[in-house]
Amino acid sequence: MKKISRNIISAIVLCAIVIALVIALAVVFRSQKEVEPIYPGPGVTDIKMLSTWFPKLEGTAGDTEVYILDSGVEGASMLVLGGTHPNEPSGFISAVMLIEYCQPQEGCLYVIPRTNNSAFTCTDPQEAAPMRFYIDTENGTRWFRFGSRATNPIDQWPDSEVYVHAGSGQTLSGSETRNINRAYPGREDGNFTERVAYGITNLIQQENITITVDLHEASPEYTTVNAIVAHDDDETMDLALWTLMDVEDEYGMAITVESSPKNLHGLTHRELGDYTDTLALLMETANASQGRLHGAMSPELVVSGKDKFYYRASRYGAVTVPYSEEGISLSERCARHLSCIYYFAYEYMGDAGYLDLGDFPTYDDIIENGIGAYLADPE
Amino acid sequence: MLKYVYLAIVAFVLALIVVNMFRKDDKSFKKVIFYQIDAALVMVTLLLRLFLIK
């Protein structure tokens, strides 16, 4: 009798501990739903939600802000996708910089900083990733979320064993079911991630977006890094190659141009080029915090990109980009993205007219002053 | 729809675990407490998913 009562008491105590733990963990996990502030700069003329172009997204975690920077002068348009993968922060921060700093003089710029809004609300399992990282501006420190590569499983669960891309029948690992950059052009009645992709495709079609740039990062040992991936039509390839020559001539910035593989489906540079009239481009920079070789994960690693294990690996030729003891900072990664965005606009000479992004910092300016110098101060 | 089927499965497994924790057992208390701690750790993850927190 005594033994049974001890069992019950221990069960009650353990259940109480479980409830306390769940409450404490819920507070931590829920804190990642808090949205970091973005301060629209003087160039922002309108802020709409993605549901404007696909009403089924309204009220869901997939609905996301679209910042419109309209010069008021007719011309070409560009859509910049940041935060496709929220664990690739240079894309997100470059998009924020455009919103807070850029003032187009001709044409119209559309910026989606959190393309996969849901993926900002969680981190990837078993990566020990920080939930936030910090950037110093002139008068304070800004915080930003470090999210996951894929949609939060809370919003789309369970994953199928095998992901089948709806348009092509291509099969991939089941975990790619929640990767928005395998879901394009999306489906109106598809899963959560496919619906968000469908919303973006609708925006591009309805607004006749001339150029679409999807900003990414990859690990320094990955082969497609410090690269522009362009849809394989002549106009897009020309734009990418002219940009390559500009950034190499102006800044000595080493970058490659790769043609979008015909048989790799679901990605922006393939499907948006095939299904819409936009010139579809994707960019990759080298992010040490994303690779397999880095040491302890921390917010500092995300921002500084400095890791002694990657430096050692580079000396053995195990990385595909130059990696010095100083690492590859977030400022340098953003400078690469932003310089190419500037030259994509500058070099566009098509029928849609001109796109002039106005006063814009150079690659060298961003590296010298840091990306924080071009972000708004925290309020 | 499949999400709710999975949530129902999670709720069912959770209920089994809780019932199991409180059942009478002839094993020594030392053995039982370790089983109960194992069960409690599983309960944390199941509850976080059941309430769609994580």
GROMACS .gro file of C-alpha atoms in nm:
model
  433
    1MET     CA    1   0.000   0.000   0.000
    2LYS     CA    2   0.284   0.230   0.094
    3LYS     CA    3   0.462   0.152  -0.238
    4ILE     CA    4   0.155   0.244  -0.445
    5SER     CA    5   0.109   0.575  -0.271
    6ARG     CA    6   0.473   0.667  -0.330
    7ASN     CA    7   0.424   0.596  -0.702
    8ILE     CA    8   0.121   0.820  -0.715
    9ILE     CA    9   0.289   1.101  -0.525
   10SER     CA   10   0.591   1.088  -0.759
   11ALA     CA   11   0.358   1.086  -1.061
   12ILE     CA   12   0.174   1.393  -0.931
   13VAL     CA   13   0.502   1.576  -0.861
   14LEU     CA   14   0.639   1.490  -1.206
   15CYS     CA   15   0.316   1.602  -1.377
   16ALA     CA   16   0.342   1.935  -1.192
   17ILE     CA   17   0.704   1.971  -1.309
   18VAL     CA   18   0.597   1.890  -1.667
   19ILE     CA   19   0.327   2.160  -1.657
   20ALA     CA   20   0.574   2.416  -1.518
   21LEU     CA   21   0.829   2.323  -1.786
   22VAL     CA   22   0.574   2.349  -2.066
   23ILE     CA   23   0.467   2.694  -1.945
   24ALA     CA   24   0.828   2.814  -1.921
   25LEU     CA   25   0.915   2.675  -2.265
   26ALA     CA   26   0.598   2.818  -2.416
   27VAL     CA   27   0.705   3.167  -2.308
   28VAL     CA   28   1.045   3.118  -2.477
   29PHE     CA   29   0.910   2.965  -2.798
   30ARG     CA   30   0.626   3.219  -2.823
   31SER     CA   31   0.877   3.505  -2.793
   32GLN     CA   32   0.992   3.423  -3.145
   33LYS     CA   33   0.654   3.533  -3.273
   34GLU     CA   34   0.739   3.887  -3.165
   35VAL     CA   35   0.811   4.078  -3.486
   36GLU     CA   36   1.124   4.291  -3.510
   37PRO     CA   37   1.047   4.650  -3.609
   38ILE     CA   38   1.118   4.773  -3.960
   39TYR     CA   39   1.111   5.151  -3.998
   40PRO     CA   40   0.988   5.249  -4.346
   41GLY     CA   41   1.218   5.511  -4.496
   42PRO     CA   42   1.130   5.816  -4.709
   43GLY     CA   43   1.112   5.603  -5.026
   44VAL     CA   44   0.825   5.386  -4.903
   45THR     CA   45   0.498   5.498  -5.059
   46ASP     CA   46   0.272   5.209  -4.957
   47ILE     CA   47   0.269   4.894  -4.745
   48LYS     CA   48   0.036   4.615  -4.850
   49MET     CA   49  -0.009   4.257  -4.740
   50LEU     CA   50   0.058   3.965  -4.974
   51SER     CA   51  -0.309   3.872  -4.933
   52THR     CA   52  -0.386   4.175  -5.155
   53TRP     CA   53  -0.276   3.952  -5.444
   54PHE     CA   54  -0.407   3.624  -5.300
   55PRO     CA   55  -0.692   3.685  -5.051
   56LYS     CA   56  -0.683   3.326  -4.917
   57LEU     CA   57  -0.367   3.418  -4.725
   58GLU     CA   58  -0.544   3.681  -4.518
   59GLY     CA   59  -0.523   3.614  -4.145
   60THR     CA   60  -0.274   3.328  -4.185
   61ALA     CA   61   0.091   3.315  -4.077
   62GLY     CA   62   0.181   3.320  -4.446
   63ASP     CA   63   0.048   3.670  -4.503
   64THR     CA   64   0.343   3.908  -4.512
   65GLU     CA   65   0.420   4.275  -4.567
   66VAL     CA   66   0.502   4.403  -4.915
   67TYR     CA   67   0.675   4.742  -4.909
   68ILE     CA   68   0.626   4.952  -5.221
   69LEU     CA   69   0.878   5.222  -5.311
   70ASP     CA   70   0.722   5.398  -5.608
   71SER     CA   71   0.921   5.683  -5.760
   72GLY     CA   72   0.609   5.822  -5.926
   73VAL     CA   73   0.796   5.812  -6.258
   74GLU     CA   74   0.691   5.539  -6.498
   75GLY     CA   75   0.953   5.275  -6.556
   76ALA     CA   76   1.058   4.920  -6.482
   77SER     CA   77   0.984   4.743  -6.155
   78MET     CA   78   1.183   4.513  -5.933
   79LEU     CA   79   1.073   4.272  -5.661
   80VAL     CA   80   1.330   4.185  -5.394
   81LEU     CA   81   1.260   3.873  -5.189
   82GLY     CA   82   1.437   3.871  -4.851
   83GLY     CA   83   1.375   3.611  -4.583
   84THR     CA   84   1.296   3.324  -4.819
   85HIS     CA   85   1.510   3.126  -4.574
   86PRO     CA   86   1.520   3.318  -4.243
   87ASN     CA   87   1.841   3.137  -4.138
   88GLU     CA   88   2.015   3.326  -4.420
   89PRO     CA   89   2.018   3.674  -4.267
   90SER     CA   90   2.198   3.876  -4.534
   91GLY     CA   91   1.892   3.847  -4.760
   92PHE     CA   92   1.660   3.970  -4.486
   93ILE     CA   93   1.890   4.253  -4.375
   94SER     CA   94   1.952   4.369  -4.734
   95ALA     CA   95   1.574   4.387  -4.785
   96VAL     CA   96   1.536   4.588  -4.461
   97MET     CA   97   1.810   4.826  -4.577
   98LEU     CA   98   1.625   4.886  -4.907
   99ILE     CA   99   1.304   4.965  -4.717
  100GLU     CA  100   1.472   5.203  -4.473
  101TYR     CA  101   1.724   5.375  -4.702
  102CYS     CA  102   1.638   5.347  -5.070
  103GLN     CA  103   1.455   5.624  -5.263
  104PRO     CA  104   1.396   5.522  -5.625
  105GLN     CA  105   1.400   5.805  -5.879
  106GLU     CA  106   1.252   5.612  -6.170
  107GLY     CA  107   1.036   5.298  -6.175
  108CYS     CA  108   0.908   5.107  -5.875
  109LEU     CA  109   1.069   4.878  -5.617
  110TYR     CA  110   0.873   4.612  -5.429
  111VAL     CA  111   1.038   4.456  -5.123
  112ILE     CA  112   0.918   4.156  -4.924
  113PRO     CA  113   1.153   4.129  -4.626
  114ARG     CA  114   0.989   3.818  -4.474
  115THR     CA  115   0.900   3.605  -4.774
  116ASN     CA  116   0.838   3.297  -4.560
  117ASN     CA  117   0.689   3.478  -4.261
  118SER     CA  118   0.609   3.154  -4.079
  119ALA     CA  119   0.973   3.037  -4.092
  120PHE     CA  120   1.074   3.340  -3.883
  121THR     CA  121   0.880   3.197  -3.587
  122CYS     CA  122   1.102   2.893  -3.523
  123THR     CA  123   1.459   2.775  -3.559
  124ASP     CA  124   1.591   2.458  -3.721
  125PRO     CA  125   1.605   2.162  -3.482
  126GLN     CA  126   1.945   2.042  -3.355
  127GLU     CA  127   2.133   2.346  -3.489
  128ALA     CA  128   2.163   2.531  -3.154
  129ALA     CA  129   2.075   2.842  -3.353
  130PRO     CA  130   2.023   3.171  -3.167
  131MET     CA  131   1.671   3.309  -3.182
  132ARG     CA  132   1.797   3.663  -3.240
  133PHE     CA  133   2.103   3.849  -3.362
  134TYR     CA  134   2.200   4.213  -3.317
  135ILE     CA  135   2.328   4.491  -3.542
  136ASP     CA  136   2.473   4.819  -3.416
  137THR     CA  137   2.341   5.132  -3.584
  138GLU     CA  138   2.469   5.486  -3.529
  139ASN     CA  139   2.253   5.541  -3.221
  140GLY     CA  140   2.163   5.205  -3.084
  141THR     CA  141   2.137   4.833  -3.140
  142ARG     CA  142   1.869   4.665  -3.351
  143TRP     CA  143   1.753   4.307  -3.300
  144PHE     CA  144   1.641   4.068  -3.571
  145ARG     CA  145   1.512   3.712  -3.563
  146PHE     CA  146   1.721   3.423  -3.687
  147GLY     CA  147   1.465   3.176  -3.816
  148SER     CA  148   1.442   2.847  -3.993
  149ARG     CA  149   1.499   2.735  -4.350
  150ALA     CA  150   1.145   2.600  -4.365
  151THR     CA  151   0.790   2.688  -4.265
  152ASN     CA  152   0.715   2.640  -3.894
  153PRO     CA  153   0.573   2.285  -3.855
  154ILE     CA  154   0.300   2.440  -3.640
  155ASP     CA  155   0.165   2.597  -3.961
  156GLN     CA  156   0.216   2.295  -4.185
  157TRP     CA  157   0.228   1.948  -4.035
  158PRO     CA  158   0.294   1.660  -4.095
  159ASP     CA  159   0.559   1.646  -4.369
  160SER     CA  160   0.505   1.383  -4.632
  161GLU     CA  161   0.772   1.112  -4.662
  162VAL     CA  162   0.853   1.235  -5.012
  163TYR     CA  163   0.786   1.585  -5.143
  164VAL     CA  164   0.643   1.588  -5.493
  165HIS     CA  165   0.666   1.921  -5.674
  166ALA     CA  166   0.318   1.975  -5.813
  167GLY     CA  167   0.412   2.132  -6.147
  168SER     CA  168   0.682   1.888  -6.252
  169GLY     CA  169   0.639   1.570  -6.050
  170GLN     CA  170   0.997   1.610  -5.922
  171THR     CA  171   1.054   1.421  -5.596
  172LEU     CA  172   1.262   1.550  -5.307
  173SER     CA  173   1.310   1.473  -4.937
  174GLY     CA  174   0.991   1.515  -4.733
  175SER     CA  175   1.144   1.802  -4.533
  176GLU     CA  176   1.146   2.013  -4.852
  177THR     CA  177   0.765   2.017  -4.834
  178ARG     CA  178   0.804   2.325  -4.612
  179ASN     CA  179   1.076   2.495  -4.819
  180ILE     CA  180   0.918   2.782  -5.010
  181ASN     CA  181   1.204   2.782  -5.258
  182ARG     CA  182   1.094   2.439  -5.376
  183ALA     CA  183   0.726   2.534  -5.397
  184TYR     CA  184   0.711   2.785  -5.686
  185PRO     CA  185   0.502   2.871  -5.877
  186GLY     CA  186   0.277   2.751  -5.595
  187ARG     CA  187  -0.079   2.625  -5.595
  188GLU     CA  188  -0.404   2.800  -5.507
  189ASP     CA  189  -0.530   2.491  -5.324
  190GLY     CA  190  -0.191   2.352  -5.224
  191ASN     CA  191  -0.033   2.323  -4.881
  192PHE     CA  192   0.048   2.631  -4.671
  193THR     CA  193   0.393   2.688  -4.829
  194GLU     CA  194   0.262   2.637  -5.182
  195ARG     CA  195  -0.012   2.894  -5.114
  196VAL     CA  196   0.243   3.156  -5.006
  197ALA     CA  197   0.447   3.085  -5.321
  198TYR     CA  198   0.128   3.119  -5.524
  199GLY     CA  199   0.065   3.462  -5.366
  200ILE     CA  200   0.411   3.580  -5.471
  201THR     CA  201   0.364   3.448  -5.825
  202ASN     CA  202   0.029   3.632  -5.840
  203LEU     CA  203   0.195   3.956  -5.727
  204ILE     CA  204   0.458   3.924  -6.002
  205GLN     CA  205   0.195   3.856  -6.267
  206GLN     CA  206  -0.055   4.120  -6.161
  207GLU     CA  207   0.203   4.397  -6.111
  208ASN     CA  208   0.406   4.303  -6.421
  209ILE     CA  209   0.726   4.288  -6.221
  210THR     CA  210   1.021   4.333  -6.457
  211ILE     CA  211   1.299   4.186  -6.242
  212THR     CA  212   1.273   3.951  -5.941
  213VAL     CA  213   1.573   3.901  -5.714
  214ASP     CA  214   1.565   3.629  -5.448
  215LEU     CA  215   1.836   3.675  -5.181
  216HIS     CA  216   2.003   3.373  -5.022
  217GLU     CA  217   2.306   3.249  -4.835
  218ALA     CA  218   2.479   2.914  -4.826
  219SER     CA  219   2.761   2.751  -4.635
  220PRO     CA  220   3.114   2.843  -4.747
  221GLU     CA  221   3.181   2.484  -4.857
  222TYR     CA  222   2.878   2.483  -5.091
  223THR     CA  223   2.955   2.506  -5.462
  224THR     CA  224   2.691   2.764  -5.560
  225VAL     CA  225   2.808   3.051  -5.343
  226ASN     CA  226   2.917   3.409  -5.420
  227ALA     CA  227   2.701   3.355  -5.723
  228ILE     CA  228   2.412   3.486  -5.927
  229VAL     CA  229   2.180   3.214  -6.055
  230ALA     CA  230   1.983   3.339  -6.353
  231HIS     CA  231   1.692   3.195  -6.547
  232ASP     CA  232   1.829   3.065  -6.876
  233ASP     CA  233   1.652   3.307  -7.111
  234ASP     CA  234   1.881   3.545  -7.297
  235GLU     CA  235   1.756   3.867  -7.138
  236THR     CA  236   1.803   3.742  -6.780
  237MET     CA  237   2.145   3.593  -6.856
  238ASP     CA  238   2.255   3.919  -7.020
  239LEU     CA  239   2.143   4.118  -6.717
  240ALA     CA  240   2.334   3.886  -6.482
  241LEU     CA  241   2.650   3.894  -6.695
  242TRP     CA  242   2.650   4.273  -6.731
  243THR     CA  243   2.611   4.298  -6.354
  244LEU     CA  244   2.899   4.054  -6.301
  245MET     CA  245   3.126   4.269  -6.519
  246ASP     CA  246   3.017   4.588  -6.340
  247VAL     CA  247   3.084   4.461  -5.987
  248GLU     CA  248   3.413   4.303  -6.090
  249ASP     CA  249   3.529   4.623  -6.264
  250GLU     CA  250   3.406   4.864  -5.998
  251TYR     CA  251   3.486   4.674  -5.679
  252GLY     CA  252   3.696   4.374  -5.776
  253MET     CA  253   3.412   4.163  -5.637
  254ALA     CA  254   3.454   3.801  -5.746
  255ILE     CA  255   3.121   3.650  -5.840
  256THR     CA  256   3.002   3.382  -6.079
  257VAL     CA  257   2.692   3.357  -6.294
  258GLU     CA  258   2.520   3.023  -6.320
  259SER     CA  259   2.233   2.922  -6.540
  260SER     CA  260   1.924   2.788  -6.365
  261PRO     CA  261   1.924   2.408  -6.406
  262LYS     CA  262   1.633   2.300  -6.625
  263ASN     CA  263   1.559   1.994  -6.413
  264LEU     CA  264   1.566   2.149  -6.067
  265HIS     CA  265   1.211   2.259  -6.004
  266GLY     CA  266   1.032   2.473  -5.751
  267LEU     CA  267   1.301   2.740  -5.725
  268THR     CA  268   1.245   3.109  -5.799
  269HIS     CA  269   1.509   3.129  -6.071
  270ARG     CA  270   1.347   2.839  -6.259
  271GLU     CA  271   0.972   2.862  -6.203
  272LEU     CA  272   0.921   3.240  -6.190
  273GLY     CA  273   1.113   3.266  -6.518
  274ASP     CA  274   0.905   2.988  -6.673
  275TYR     CA  275   0.561   3.088  -6.543
  276THR     CA  276   0.584   3.470  -6.551
  277ASP     CA  277   0.744   3.741  -6.766
  278THR     CA  278   0.980   3.851  -6.488
  279LEU     CA  279   1.358   3.825  -6.521
  280ALA     CA  280   1.424   3.578  -6.239
  281LEU     CA  281   1.752   3.598  -6.051
  282LEU     CA  282   1.878   3.447  -5.727
  283MET     CA  283   2.188   3.540  -5.530
  284GLU     CA  284   2.401   3.345  -5.283
  285THR     CA  285   2.660   3.468  -5.034
  286ALA     CA  286   2.878   3.264  -4.795
  287ASN     CA  287   2.746   3.236  -4.439
  288ALA     CA  288   2.970   3.055  -4.192
  289SER     CA  289   2.688   3.017  -3.937
  290GLN     CA  290   2.502   2.802  -4.187
  291GLY     CA  291   2.772   2.553  -4.272
  292ARG     CA  292   2.865   2.216  -4.123
  293LEU     CA  293   3.217   2.313  -4.014
  294HIS     CA  294   3.163   2.605  -3.775
  295GLY     CA  295   3.231   2.605  -3.403
  296ALA     CA  296   2.989   2.719  -3.133
  297MET     CA  297   2.680   2.888  -3.276
  298SER     CA  298   2.614   3.240  -3.149
  299PRO     CA  299   2.460   3.572  -3.255
  300GLU     CA  300   2.818   3.704  -3.296
  301LEU     CA  301   2.899   3.432  -3.551
  302VAL     CA  302   2.590   3.527  -3.754
  303VAL     CA  303   2.704   3.890  -3.772
  304SER     CA  304   3.083   3.861  -3.784
  305GLY     CA  305   3.096   3.545  -3.998
  306LYS     CA  306   3.428   3.481  -3.823
  307ASP     CA  307   3.502   3.122  -3.733
  308LYS     CA  308   3.842   2.965  -3.663
  309PHE     CA  309   3.734   2.623  -3.789
  310TYR     CA  310   3.630   2.763  -4.124
  311TYR     CA  311   3.960   2.948  -4.142
  312ARG     CA  312   4.142   2.620  -4.082
  313ALA     CA  313   3.921   2.443  -4.339
  314SER     CA  314   4.001   2.715  -4.595
  315ARG     CA  315   4.373   2.646  -4.555
  316TYR     CA  316   4.305   2.283  -4.650
  317GLY     CA  317   4.102   2.395  -4.952
  318ALA     CA  318   3.777   2.267  -4.805
  319VAL     CA  319   3.576   2.581  -4.876
  320THR     CA  320   3.483   2.719  -5.217
  321VAL     CA  321   3.525   3.092  -5.143
  322PRO     CA  322   3.818   3.296  -5.009
  323TYR     CA  323   3.790   3.279  -4.629
  324SER     CA  324   4.042   3.477  -4.427
  325GLU     CA  325   4.099   3.491  -4.051
  326GLU     CA  326   3.857   3.788  -4.047
  327GLY     CA  327   3.572   3.575  -4.181
  328ILE     CA  328   3.295   3.701  -4.407
  329SER     CA  329   3.088   3.956  -4.216
  330LEU     CA  330   2.717   4.021  -4.253
  331SER     CA  331   2.808   4.370  -4.383
  332GLU     CA  332   3.019   4.217  -4.661
  333ARG     CA  333   2.745   3.968  -4.748
  334CYS     CA  334   2.483   4.246  -4.762
  335ALA     CA  335   2.723   4.462  -4.967
  336ARG     CA  336   2.741   4.184  -5.228
  337HIS     CA  337   2.362   4.154  -5.247
  338LEU     CA  338   2.298   4.528  -5.255
  339SER     CA  339   2.568   4.606  -5.513
  340CYS     CA  340   2.423   4.348  -5.750
  341ILE     CA  341   2.067   4.474  -5.691
  342TYR     CA  342   2.187   4.824  -5.781
  343TYR     CA  343   2.351   4.701  -6.101
  344PHE     CA  344   2.056   4.479  -6.199
  345ALA     CA  345   1.846   4.798  -6.198
  346TYR     CA  346   2.119   5.007  -6.364
  347GLU     CA  347   2.180   4.760  -6.646
  348TYR     CA  348   1.816   4.690  -6.731
  349MET     CA  349   1.751   4.841  -7.075
  350GLY     CA  350   1.432   4.657  -7.174
  351ASP     CA  351   1.089   4.772  -7.291
  352ALA     CA  352   0.957   4.843  -6.940
  353GLY     CA  353   1.168   5.159  -6.912
  354TYR     CA  354   1.434   5.255  -6.660
  355LEU     CA  355   1.472   5.168  -6.295
  356ASP     CA  356   1.683   5.414  -6.099
  357LEU     CA  357   1.730   5.327  -5.732
  358GLY     CA  358   1.865   5.675  -5.655
  359ASP     CA  359   2.139   5.750  -5.405
  360PHE     CA  360   2.290   5.416  -5.309
  361PRO     CA  361   2.594   5.320  -5.101
  362THR     CA  362   2.872   5.141  -5.285
  363TYR     CA  363   3.009   4.797  -5.196
  364ASP     CA  364   3.314   4.962  -5.037
  365ASP     CA  365   3.095   5.208  -4.839
  366ILE     CA  366   2.890   4.928  -4.686
  367ILE     CA  367   3.196   4.727  -4.586
  368GLU     CA  368   3.375   5.032  -4.446
  369ASN     CA  369   3.080   5.176  -4.252
  370GLY     CA  370   2.898   4.853  -4.172
  371ILE     CA  371   2.544   4.767  -4.277
  372GLY     CA  372   2.415   4.928  -3.954
  373ALA     CA  373   2.507   5.271  -4.091
  374TYR     CA  374   2.234   5.228  -4.355
  375LEU     CA  375   1.964   5.102  -4.118
  376ALA     CA  376   1.736   5.329  -3.916
  377ASP     CA  377   1.814   5.385  -3.549
  378PRO     CA  378   1.594   5.193  -3.306
  379GLU     CA  379   1.307   5.400  -3.167
  380MET     CA  380  -0.713   1.778  -4.208
  381LEU     CA  381  -0.419   1.542  -4.162
  382LYS     CA  382  -0.285   1.783  -3.900
  383TYR     CA  383  -0.589   1.721  -3.680
  384VAL     CA  384  -0.559   1.344  -3.724
  385TYR     CA  385  -0.199   1.369  -3.604
  386LEU     CA  386  -0.302   1.592  -3.314
  387ALA     CA  387  -0.563   1.331  -3.214
  388ILE     CA  388  -0.291   1.064  -3.219
  389VAL     CA  389  -0.069   1.285  -3.002
  390ALA     CA  390  -0.356   1.338  -2.755
  391PHE     CA  391  -0.424   0.963  -2.742
  392VAL     CA  392  -0.057   0.874  -2.678
  393LEU     CA  393  -0.038   1.145  -2.413
  394ALA     CA  394  -0.344   1.007  -2.238
  395LEU     CA  395  -0.190   0.657  -2.236
  396ILE     CA  396   0.132   0.791  -2.086
  397VAL     CA  397  -0.050   0.978  -1.809
  398VAL     CA  398  -0.266   0.675  -1.724
  399ASN     CA  399   0.046   0.458  -1.722
  400MET     CA  400   0.224   0.694  -1.486
  401PHE     CA  401  -0.049   0.657  -1.226
  402ARG     CA  402  -0.104   0.282  -1.253
  403LYS     CA  403  -0.027   0.041  -0.970
  404ASP     CA  404   0.306  -0.135  -1.015
  405ASP     CA  405   0.477  -0.415  -0.827
  406LYS     CA  406   0.825  -0.306  -0.931
  407SER     CA  407   1.051  -0.132  -0.681
  408PHE     CA  408   1.001   0.243  -0.642
  409LYS     CA  409   1.355   0.303  -0.768
  410LYS     CA  410   1.266   0.141  -1.101
  411VAL     CA  411   0.929   0.309  -1.123
  412ILE     CA  412   1.060   0.661  -1.068
  413PHE     CA  413   1.300   0.625  -1.363
  414TYR     CA  414   1.015   0.507  -1.587
  415GLN     CA  415   0.809   0.801  -1.467
  416ILE     CA  416   1.090   1.050  -1.542
  417ASP     CA  417   1.119   0.903  -1.893
  418ALA     CA  418   0.745   0.943  -1.936
  419ALA     CA  419   0.755   1.302  -1.807
  420LEU     CA  420   1.021   1.399  -2.062
  421VAL     CA  421   0.807   1.258  -2.344
  422MET     CA  422   0.504   1.442  -2.207
  423VAL     CA  423   0.682   1.780  -2.239
  424THR     CA  424   0.736   1.741  -2.614
  425LEU     CA  425   0.390   1.598  -2.674
  426LEU     CA  426   0.220   1.881  -2.484
  427LEU     CA  427   0.422   2.144  -2.675
  428ARG     CA  428   0.299   1.995  -3.002
  429LEU     CA  429  -0.057   1.934  -2.880
  430PHE     CA  430  -0.094   2.302  -2.788
  431LEU     CA  431   0.081   2.399  -3.116
  432ILE     CA  432   0.356   2.582  -2.932
  433LYS     CA  433   0.655   2.406  -3.093
   0.00000   0.00000   0.00000
